[in-house]
Amino acid sequence: MWDVSAMNQLPGYMKLCYRSLLDVYSETEKDMADQGRLYRLHFAKEAMKTLVRNYFYEAKWCHQNYVPSLDEYMTVALVTSGYSMLATTSFVGMGNIVTKEAFEWLFTNPKMIKASSVICRLMDDMVSHKFEQKRGHVASSIECFMIQHGATEEEARE
């Protein structure tokens, strides 16, 4: 929901974050409307919704101590890595060089974005795996691979 009244449904610790997010989108809406580029905000909001939906999957996995298959994990983790969201958000303020068709192309999940997301997600998981497991985070690609294939951590990293 993109409505300040929805804040009442949130726990206290999320209200500031939600309000800040609404403020950013509200400011962007004014700028884009003045420039005749309001369609860009639609794409930015859709990218944010996709990101948050996938954060929810990760949260459920974490609370249920569920370790997904590597394929299931990667489907969600490629979104929660934020790279597609970053690309979309970057396009919003790029001026006339970016067209509506560019946003539509971006939403087809092109190979360039997917490949970048895979590389960055796996690199991030290799670096943060041990730290995140200590703090009770959702399983990483390392853990998913280890459990799915009966592999050691070293084998999973390779």
XYZ file of N, CA, C and O in Angstrom:
632
model
N 0.855 -1.185 0.000
C 0.000 0.000 0.000
C 0.894 1.239 0.000
O 1.897 1.278 0.687
N 0.495 2.227 -0.734
C 1.252 3.475 -0.805
C 0.440 4.567 -0.133
O 0.146 5.589 -0.716
N 0.086 4.314 1.134
C -0.803 5.210 1.845
C -0.291 5.367 3.275
O -0.013 4.381 3.952
N -0.209 6.601 3.719
C 0.290 6.861 5.064
C -0.608 6.224 6.128
O -0.141 5.869 7.208
N -1.886 6.019 5.832
C -2.781 5.409 6.814
C -2.419 3.950 7.085
O -2.776 3.400 8.120
N -1.702 3.311 6.181
C -1.269 1.936 6.385
C -0.218 1.834 7.491
O 0.034 0.753 8.007
N 0.377 2.956 7.860
C 1.390 2.963 8.906
C 0.845 2.445 10.234
O 1.575 1.848 11.014
N -0.431 2.661 10.474
C -1.036 2.215 11.729
C -0.993 0.708 11.892
O -1.079 0.201 13.011
N -0.864 -0.020 10.814
C -0.828 -1.478 10.845
C 0.576 -2.023 11.134
O 0.737 -3.224 11.329
N 1.552 -1.148 11.138
C 2.938 -1.575 11.288
C 3.411 -1.475 12.729
O 2.962 -0.603 13.478
N 4.366 -2.326 13.104
C 4.994 -2.174 14.420
C 5.814 -0.886 14.458
O 6.239 -0.379 13.411
N 6.039 -0.367 15.638
C 6.724 0.907 15.815
C 8.053 1.015 15.092
O 8.356 2.049 14.494
N 8.847 -0.036 15.132
C 10.181 0.037 14.536
C 10.139 0.173 13.019
O 11.117 0.584 12.409
N 9.014 -0.142 12.382
C 8.916 -0.042 10.928
C 8.298 1.269 10.464
O 8.405 1.624 9.287
N 7.673 1.998 11.357
C 6.944 3.203 10.958
C 7.858 4.277 10.373
O 7.519 4.899 9.368
N 8.998 4.510 10.979
C 9.924 5.518 10.480
C 10.415 5.153 9.077
O 10.457 5.997 8.180
N 10.754 3.907 8.894
C 11.237 3.440 7.590
C 10.144 3.590 6.533
O 10.394 4.097 5.431
N 8.936 3.189 6.870
C 7.829 3.277 5.915
C 7.535 4.730 5.566
O 7.347 5.071 4.395
N 7.535 5.589 6.565
C 7.265 7.008 6.335
C 8.333 7.613 5.420
O 8.039 8.370 4.500
N 9.576 7.271 5.689
C 10.677 7.774 4.858
C 10.535 7.295 3.419
O 10.756 8.065 2.470
N 10.158 6.042 3.254
C 9.959 5.495 1.925
C 8.835 6.234 1.194
O 8.988 6.625 0.030
N 7.725 6.462 1.889
C 6.617 7.206 1.279
C 7.045 8.615 0.894
O 6.650 9.116 -0.167
N 7.846 9.246 1.742
C 8.322 10.601 1.449
C 9.177 10.635 0.180
O 9.039 11.539 -0.643
N 10.052 9.659 0.033
C 10.910 9.596 -1.153
C 10.052 9.447 -2.407
O 10.253 10.149 -3.406
N 9.087 8.544 -2.350
C 8.231 8.334 -3.517
C 7.340 9.538 -3.787
O 7.058 9.865 -4.944
N 6.925 10.222 -2.745
C 6.094 11.421 -2.921
C 6.897 12.533 -3.605
O 6.399 13.189 -4.528
N 8.124 12.735 -3.166
C 8.983 13.740 -3.792
C 9.269 13.374 -5.251
O 9.250 14.237 -6.139
N 9.531 12.099 -5.485
C 9.799 11.633 -6.838
C 8.576 11.825 -7.724
O 8.694 12.224 -8.885
N 7.408 11.574 -7.165
C 6.167 11.748 -7.930
C 6.013 13.190 -8.395
O 5.666 13.451 -9.551
N 6.290 14.138 -7.511
C 6.199 15.555 -7.890
C 7.176 15.882 -9.012
O 6.810 16.534 -9.995
N 8.415 15.433 -8.878
C 9.432 15.695 -9.899
C 9.061 15.068 -11.237
O 9.168 15.706 -12.287
N 8.625 13.825 -11.206
C 8.303 13.115 -12.438
C 7.054 13.698 -13.099
O 6.982 13.771 -14.326
N 6.083 14.122 -12.303
C 4.867 14.733 -12.876
C 5.225 16.034 -13.580
O 4.752 16.307 -14.684
N 6.082 16.854 -12.943
C 6.504 18.120 -13.549
C 7.251 17.905 -14.856
O 7.192 18.745 -15.759
N 7.953 16.788 -14.966
C 8.748 16.502 -16.164
C 7.990 15.657 -17.191
O 8.538 15.321 -18.246
N 6.747 15.288 -16.860
C 5.968 14.448 -17.774
C 6.459 13.016 -17.832
O 6.308 12.338 -18.847
N 7.053 12.552 -16.748
C 7.627 11.203 -16.702
C 7.053 10.380 -15.553
O 7.743 9.541 -14.968
N 5.812 10.589 -15.243
C 5.194 9.919 -14.098
C 5.205 8.396 -14.237
O 5.240 7.680 -13.240
N 5.205 7.887 -15.462
C 5.237 6.439 -15.678
C 6.435 5.794 -14.982
O 6.385 4.634 -14.582
N 7.513 6.541 -14.809
C 8.715 5.998 -14.172
C 8.461 5.604 -12.720
O 9.027 4.627 -12.234
N 7.619 6.373 -12.059
C 7.303 6.063 -10.669
C 6.588 4.723 -10.569
O 6.819 3.967 -9.628
N 5.737 4.433 -11.524
C 5.043 3.138 -11.541
C 6.064 2.003 -11.537
O 5.938 1.048 -10.771
N 7.072 2.099 -12.392
C 8.086 1.054 -12.466
C 8.890 0.972 -11.160
O 9.199 -0.117 -10.684
N 9.213 2.106 -10.589
C 9.958 2.115 -9.322
C 9.150 1.456 -8.207
O 9.682 0.674 -7.414
N 7.873 1.753 -8.145
C 7.012 1.147 -7.121
C 6.877 -0.358 -7.335
O 6.915 -1.135 -6.370
N 6.727 -0.765 -8.571
C 6.612 -2.200 -8.852
C 7.891 -2.938 -8.459
O 7.838 -4.040 -7.914
N 9.034 -2.336 -8.726
C 10.307 -2.950 -8.338
C 10.402 -3.050 -6.817
O 10.855 -4.068 -6.282
N 9.962 -2.014 -6.115
C 9.980 -2.048 -4.648
C 9.033 -3.125 -4.116
O 9.372 -3.855 -3.191
N 7.852 -3.237 -4.698
C 6.898 -4.264 -4.262
C 7.493 -5.661 -4.443
O 7.354 -6.515 -3.565
N 8.139 -5.886 -5.574
C 8.757 -7.190 -5.829
C 9.840 -7.475 -4.798
O 9.929 -8.582 -4.256
N 10.655 -6.486 -4.507
C 11.715 -6.644 -3.512
C 11.138 -6.984 -2.147
O 11.569 -7.949 -1.505
N 10.128 -6.245 -1.719
C 9.547 -6.466 -0.392
C 8.855 -7.830 -0.314
O 8.961 -8.516 0.705
N 8.151 -8.231 -1.377
C 7.514 -9.567 -1.382
C 8.554 -10.654 -1.160
O 8.333 -11.617 -0.431
N 9.696 -10.505 -1.791
C 10.738 -11.513 -1.657
C 11.441 -11.435 -0.306
O 11.872 -12.457 0.218
N 11.545 -10.250 0.278
C 12.032 -10.148 1.659
C 11.110 -10.947 2.580
O 11.562 -11.594 3.528
N 9.823 -10.904 2.295
C 8.857 -11.638 3.108
C 9.109 -13.144 3.020
O 9.043 -13.849 4.023
N 9.401 -13.656 1.826
C 9.731 -15.084 1.699
C 10.942 -15.430 2.558
O 10.943 -16.433 3.269
N 11.969 -14.602 2.498
C 13.165 -14.851 3.304
C 12.842 -14.817 4.800
O 13.357 -15.627 5.563
N 12.006 -13.870 5.202
C 11.634 -13.779 6.618
C 10.891 -15.039 7.064
O 11.146 -15.562 8.158
N 9.992 -15.522 6.224
C 9.268 -16.758 6.560
C 10.235 -17.930 6.680
O 10.147 -18.729 7.604
N 11.159 -18.036 5.735
C 12.147 -19.113 5.793
C 12.946 -19.040 7.084
O 13.184 -20.044 7.735
N 13.349 -17.848 7.442
C 14.156 -17.655 8.650
C 13.379 -18.069 9.895
O 13.891 -18.809 10.731
N 12.142 -17.611 10.002
C 11.336 -17.911 11.197
C 10.937 -19.381 11.278
O 10.693 -19.898 12.367
N 10.885 -20.050 10.140
C 10.525 -21.471 10.112
C 11.762 -22.371 10.104
O 11.634 -23.591 10.004
N 12.960 -21.764 10.163
C 14.213 -22.516 10.049
C 14.212 -23.402 8.806
O 14.689 -24.530 8.823
N 13.671 -22.866 7.726
C 13.554 -23.605 6.473
C 14.776 -23.334 5.608
O 15.180 -22.184 5.428
N 15.352 -24.387 5.092
C 16.471 -24.244 4.151
C 15.972 -24.710 2.786
O 15.737 -25.900 2.577
N 15.799 -23.776 1.867
C 15.282 -24.123 0.537
C 16.335 -24.814 -0.316
O 17.521 -24.822 0.020
N 15.887 -25.382 -1.415
C 16.845 -25.897 -2.396
C 17.608 -24.689 -2.949
O 17.156 -23.544 -2.823
N 18.728 -24.960 -3.566
C 19.514 -23.856 -4.116
C 18.724 -23.109 -5.190
O 18.752 -21.872 -5.236
N 17.991 -23.825 -6.028
C 17.190 -23.162 -7.064
C 16.105 -22.284 -6.447
O 15.888 -21.161 -6.898
N 15.427 -22.795 -5.428
C 14.382 -22.014 -4.751
C 14.994 -20.776 -4.092
O 14.459 -19.678 -4.192
N 16.121 -20.973 -3.442
C 16.825 -19.861 -2.794
C 17.201 -18.787 -3.817
O 16.949 -17.603 -3.616
N 17.805 -19.209 -4.928
C 18.288 -18.245 -5.918
C 17.145 -17.459 -6.547
O 17.304 -16.274 -6.841
N 15.988 -18.078 -6.730
C 14.833 -17.370 -7.275
C 14.491 -16.161 -6.416
O 14.215 -15.077 -6.928
N 14.542 -16.341 -5.119
C 14.235 -15.249 -4.185
C 15.452 -14.348 -3.975
O 15.354 -13.126 -4.007
N 16.608 -14.950 -3.767
C 17.814 -14.193 -3.420
C 18.289 -13.268 -4.541
O 18.891 -12.228 -4.265
N 18.004 -13.620 -5.788
C 18.390 -12.723 -6.877
C 17.579 -11.437 -6.828
O 18.061 -10.378 -7.212
N 16.386 -11.516 -6.309
C 15.567 -10.316 -6.134
C 16.024 -9.548 -4.899
O 16.226 -8.328 -4.956
N 16.220 -10.257 -3.783
C 16.576 -9.560 -2.540
C 18.005 -9.033 -2.535
O 18.364 -8.251 -1.653
N 18.793 -9.427 -3.522
C 20.124 -8.821 -3.635
C 19.997 -7.331 -3.939
O 20.891 -6.551 -3.652
N 18.867 -6.960 -4.520
C 18.582 -5.548 -4.762
C 19.108 -4.991 -6.067
O 18.886 -3.820 -6.378
N 19.792 -5.791 -6.860
C 20.408 -5.256 -8.068
C 19.381 -4.841 -9.118
O 19.560 -3.826 -9.786
N 18.317 -5.594 -9.266
C 17.271 -5.206 -10.208
C 16.571 -3.933 -9.725
O 16.286 -3.028 -10.518
N 16.337 -3.861 -8.427
C 15.726 -2.659 -7.847
C 16.648 -1.451 -8.056
O 16.196 -0.361 -8.407
N 17.935 -1.655 -7.866
C 18.906 -0.583 -8.061
C 18.909 -0.107 -9.516
O 18.925 1.100 -9.777
N 18.867 -1.037 -10.451
C 18.851 -0.657 -11.862
C 17.596 0.153 -12.185
O 17.664 1.191 -12.847
N 16.452 -0.312 -11.679
C 15.198 0.400 -11.931
C 15.238 1.796 -11.341
O 14.890 2.776 -11.999
N 15.658 1.899 -10.102
C 15.719 3.190 -9.428
C 16.707 4.121 -10.123
O 16.461 5.323 -10.242
N 17.801 3.566 -10.610
C 18.786 4.379 -11.330
C 18.197 4.961 -12.603
O 18.485 6.103 -12.961
N 17.361 4.188 -13.281
C 16.731 4.655 -14.511
C 15.796 5.836 -14.272
O 15.616 6.670 -15.148
N 15.190 5.902 -13.088
C 14.162 6.920 -12.808
C 14.681 8.332 -13.053
O 14.008 9.150 -13.684
N 15.875 8.630 -12.593
C 16.378 9.995 -12.683
C 17.358 10.253 -13.805
O 18.063 11.261 -13.786
N 17.416 9.390 -14.811
C 18.438 9.516 -15.846
C 18.073 10.443 -17.001
O 18.802 10.512 -17.993
N 16.980 11.155 -16.905
C 16.648 12.118 -17.951
C 16.105 11.474 -19.205
O 15.596 10.363 -19.190
N 16.245 12.192 -20.318
C 15.650 11.768 -21.587
C 16.289 10.524 -22.190
O 15.726 9.929 -23.104
N 17.454 10.152 -21.707
C 18.139 8.988 -22.269
C 17.370 7.692 -22.022
O 17.500 6.724 -22.752
N 16.534 7.680 -20.973
C 15.772 6.484 -20.616
C 14.319 6.661 -21.047
O 13.681 7.655 -20.710
N 13.822 5.673 -21.767
C 12.446 5.713 -22.266
C 11.585 4.704 -21.514
O 12.103 3.869 -20.757
N 10.301 4.771 -21.766
C 9.384 3.785 -21.185
C 9.770 2.382 -21.648
O 9.703 1.422 -20.877
N 10.200 2.263 -22.885
C 10.622 0.964 -23.417
C 11.836 0.413 -22.660
O 11.957 -0.805 -22.498
N 12.695 1.291 -22.197
C 13.854 0.844 -21.410
C 13.391 0.218 -20.099
O 13.929 -0.803 -19.669
N 12.401 0.829 -19.465
C 11.847 0.252 -18.236
C 11.178 -1.084 -18.525
O 11.336 -2.044 -17.765
N 10.429 -1.145 -19.614
C 9.766 -2.396 -19.978
C 10.790 -3.496 -20.234
O 10.613 -4.642 -19.814
N 11.887 -3.145 -20.899
C 12.972 -4.101 -21.134
C 13.556 -4.578 -19.807
O 13.777 -5.771 -19.613
N 13.787 -3.644 -18.910
C 14.356 -3.986 -17.611
C 13.471 -4.979 -16.864
O 13.961 -5.891 -16.195
N 12.163 -4.850 -17.013
C 11.225 -5.722 -16.315
C 11.073 -7.092 -16.982
O 10.338 -7.938 -16.483
N 11.789 -7.334 -18.069
C 11.808 -8.669 -18.674
C 12.900 -9.533 -18.043
O 13.094 -10.670 -18.455
N 13.607 -8.982 -17.066
C 14.719 -9.660 -16.400
C 15.782 -10.071 -17.422
O 16.086 -11.255 -17.582
N 16.372 -9.087 -18.092
C 17.364 -9.391 -19.138
C 18.583 -10.125 -18.572
O 18.909 -10.012 -17.391
N 19.242 -10.861 -19.458
C 20.392 -11.670 -19.049
C 21.456 -10.847 -18.340
O 22.098 -11.325 -17.407
N 21.652 -9.611 -18.776
C 22.680 -8.758 -18.177
C 22.389 -8.510 -16.687
O 23.286 -8.587 -15.850
N 21.148 -8.225 -16.368
C 20.775 -7.975 -14.973
C 20.817 -9.273 -14.184
O 21.326 -9.314 -13.062
N 20.303 -10.343 -14.771
C 20.297 -11.631 -14.071
C 21.728 -12.099 -13.783
O 22.034 -12.521 -12.674
N 22.602 -12.011 -14.773
C 23.990 -12.442 -14.586
C 24.688 -11.608 -13.511
O 25.396 -12.150 -12.659
N 24.480 -10.306 -13.549
C 25.064 -9.431 -12.525
C 24.540 -9.794 -11.151
O 25.295 -9.832 -10.167
N 23.261 -10.066 -11.069
C 22.646 -10.432 -9.790
C 23.202 -11.748 -9.257
O 23.479 -11.879 -8.068
N 23.374 -12.731 -10.141
C 23.919 -14.027 -9.728
C 25.333 -13.845 -9.179
O 25.656 -14.323 -8.085
N 26.173 -13.158 -9.929
C 27.563 -12.965 -9.495
C 27.618 -12.243 -8.156
O 28.296 -12.684 -7.216
N 26.890 -11.147 -8.050
C 26.939 -10.349 -6.818
C 26.319 -11.083 -5.636
O 26.834 -11.008 -4.524
N 25.220 -11.808 -5.861
C 24.590 -12.557 -4.762
C 25.525 -13.637 -4.249
O 25.711 -13.794 -3.050
N 26.114 -14.399 -5.141
C 27.006 -15.479 -4.710
C 28.253 -14.928 -4.027
O 28.709 -15.483 -3.018
N 28.807 -13.839 -4.543
C 29.965 -13.222 -3.894
C 29.594 -12.742 -2.496
O 30.341 -12.953 -1.533
N 28.441 -12.105 -2.379
C 27.982 -11.618 -1.082
C 27.786 -12.780 -0.115
O 28.186 -12.703 1.053
N 27.177 -13.863 -0.585
C 26.951 -15.024 0.280
C 28.269 -15.640 0.752
O 28.376 -16.068 1.906
N 29.250 -15.682 -0.118
C 30.538 -16.256 0.291
C 31.193 -15.422 1.387
O 31.789 -15.956 2.312
N 31.057 -14.115 1.285
C 31.679 -13.229 2.261
C 30.904 -13.211 3.580
O 31.490 -13.203 4.655
N 29.581 -13.235 3.502
C 28.769 -13.017 4.703
C 28.208 -14.280 5.339
O 27.583 -14.222 6.394
N 28.409 -15.436 4.729
C 27.783 -16.681 5.190
C 27.967 -16.935 6.682
O 26.998 -17.109 7.420
N 29.194 -16.973 7.142
C 29.447 -17.320 8.550
C 28.859 -16.288 9.499
O 28.242 -16.626 10.505
N 29.028 -15.017 9.187
C 28.482 -13.951 10.037
C 26.963 -14.048 10.118
O 26.382 -13.949 11.197
N 26.317 -14.232 8.973
C 24.858 -14.281 8.963
C 24.323 -15.508 9.687
O 23.270 -15.443 10.318
N 25.019 -16.617 9.631
C 24.560 -17.805 10.348
C 24.683 -17.615 11.848
O 23.837 -18.080 12.614
N 25.706 -16.896 12.282
C 25.864 -16.619 13.721
C 24.735 -15.758 14.253
O 24.318 -15.906 15.395
N 24.242 -14.841 13.431
C 23.184 -13.951 13.906
C 21.788 -14.481 13.596
O 20.795 -13.796 13.804
N 21.691 -15.701 13.060
C 20.395 -16.309 12.827
C 19.685 -15.797 11.596
O 18.470 -15.638 11.574
N 20.415 -15.548 10.560
C 19.864 -15.061 9.290
C 19.359 -16.252 8.469
O 19.655 -17.402 8.767
N 18.609 -15.964 7.423
C 18.138 -17.001 6.509
C 19.335 -17.723 5.896
O 20.428 -17.152 5.792
N 19.141 -18.976 5.507
C 20.216 -19.750 4.891
C 20.739 -19.025 3.656
O 19.993 -18.378 2.932
N 22.040 -19.143 3.435
C 22.655 -18.548 2.243
C 22.798 -19.623 1.169
O 22.515 -20.802 1.406
N 23.286 -19.223 0.010
C 23.503 -20.199 -1.061
C 24.500 -21.271 -0.624
O 24.379 -22.430 -1.025
N 25.435 -20.891 0.227
C 26.428 -21.853 0.725
C 25.718 -22.964 1.496
O 25.909 -24.152 1.235
N 24.885 -22.577 2.441
C 24.177 -23.557 3.267
C 23.188 -24.372 2.434
O 23.073 -25.589 2.611
N 22.482 -23.718 1.525
C 21.532 -24.432 0.667
C 22.248 -25.506 -0.144
O 21.784 -26.649 -0.236
N 23.387 -25.151 -0.716
C 24.157 -26.103 -1.518
C 24.672 -27.243 -0.650
O 24.584 -28.413 -1.044
N 25.205 -26.905 0.523
C 25.751 -27.931 1.413
C 24.692 -28.969 1.772
O 24.957 -30.183 1.696
N 23.524 -28.509 2.152
C 22.463 -29.427 2.572
C 21.913 -30.207 1.386
O 21.723 -31.426 1.463
N 21.674 -29.539 0.281
C 21.096 -30.194 -0.895
C 22.020 -31.269 -1.464
O 21.564 -32.306 -1.923
N 23.334 -31.017 -1.434
C 24.277 -31.923 -2.078
C 25.164 -32.693 -1.093
O 26.062 -33.419 -1.533
N 24.923 -32.536 0.219
C 25.753 -33.214 1.201
C 27.212 -32.808 1.076
O 28.115 -33.626 1.252
N 27.433 -31.552 0.778
C 28.777 -31.039 0.509
C 29.359 -30.342 1.739
O 28.627 -29.935 2.638
N 30.662 -30.178 1.720
C 31.319 -29.389 2.750
C 31.200 -27.903 2.369
O 30.873 -27.581 1.219
N 31.526 -27.047 3.314
C 31.502 -25.614 3.017
C 32.502 -25.285 1.917
O 32.207 -24.486 1.015
N 33.657 -25.894 1.962
C 34.680 -25.643 0.934
C 34.169 -26.060 -0.456
O 34.354 -25.336 -1.437
N 33.509 -27.199 -0.520
C 32.956 -27.653 -1.800
C 31.865 -26.697 -2.294
O 31.794 -26.412 -3.487
N 31.066 -26.229 -1.391
C 30.006 -25.287 -1.763
C 30.597 -23.981 -2.287
O 30.105 -23.423 -3.266
N 31.667 -23.520 -1.664
C 32.308 -22.281 -2.120
C 32.912 -22.460 -3.511
O 32.867 -21.548 -4.333
N 33.468 -23.631 -3.771
C 34.034 -23.895 -5.105
C 32.934 -23.921 -6.140
O 33.063 -23.450 -7.248
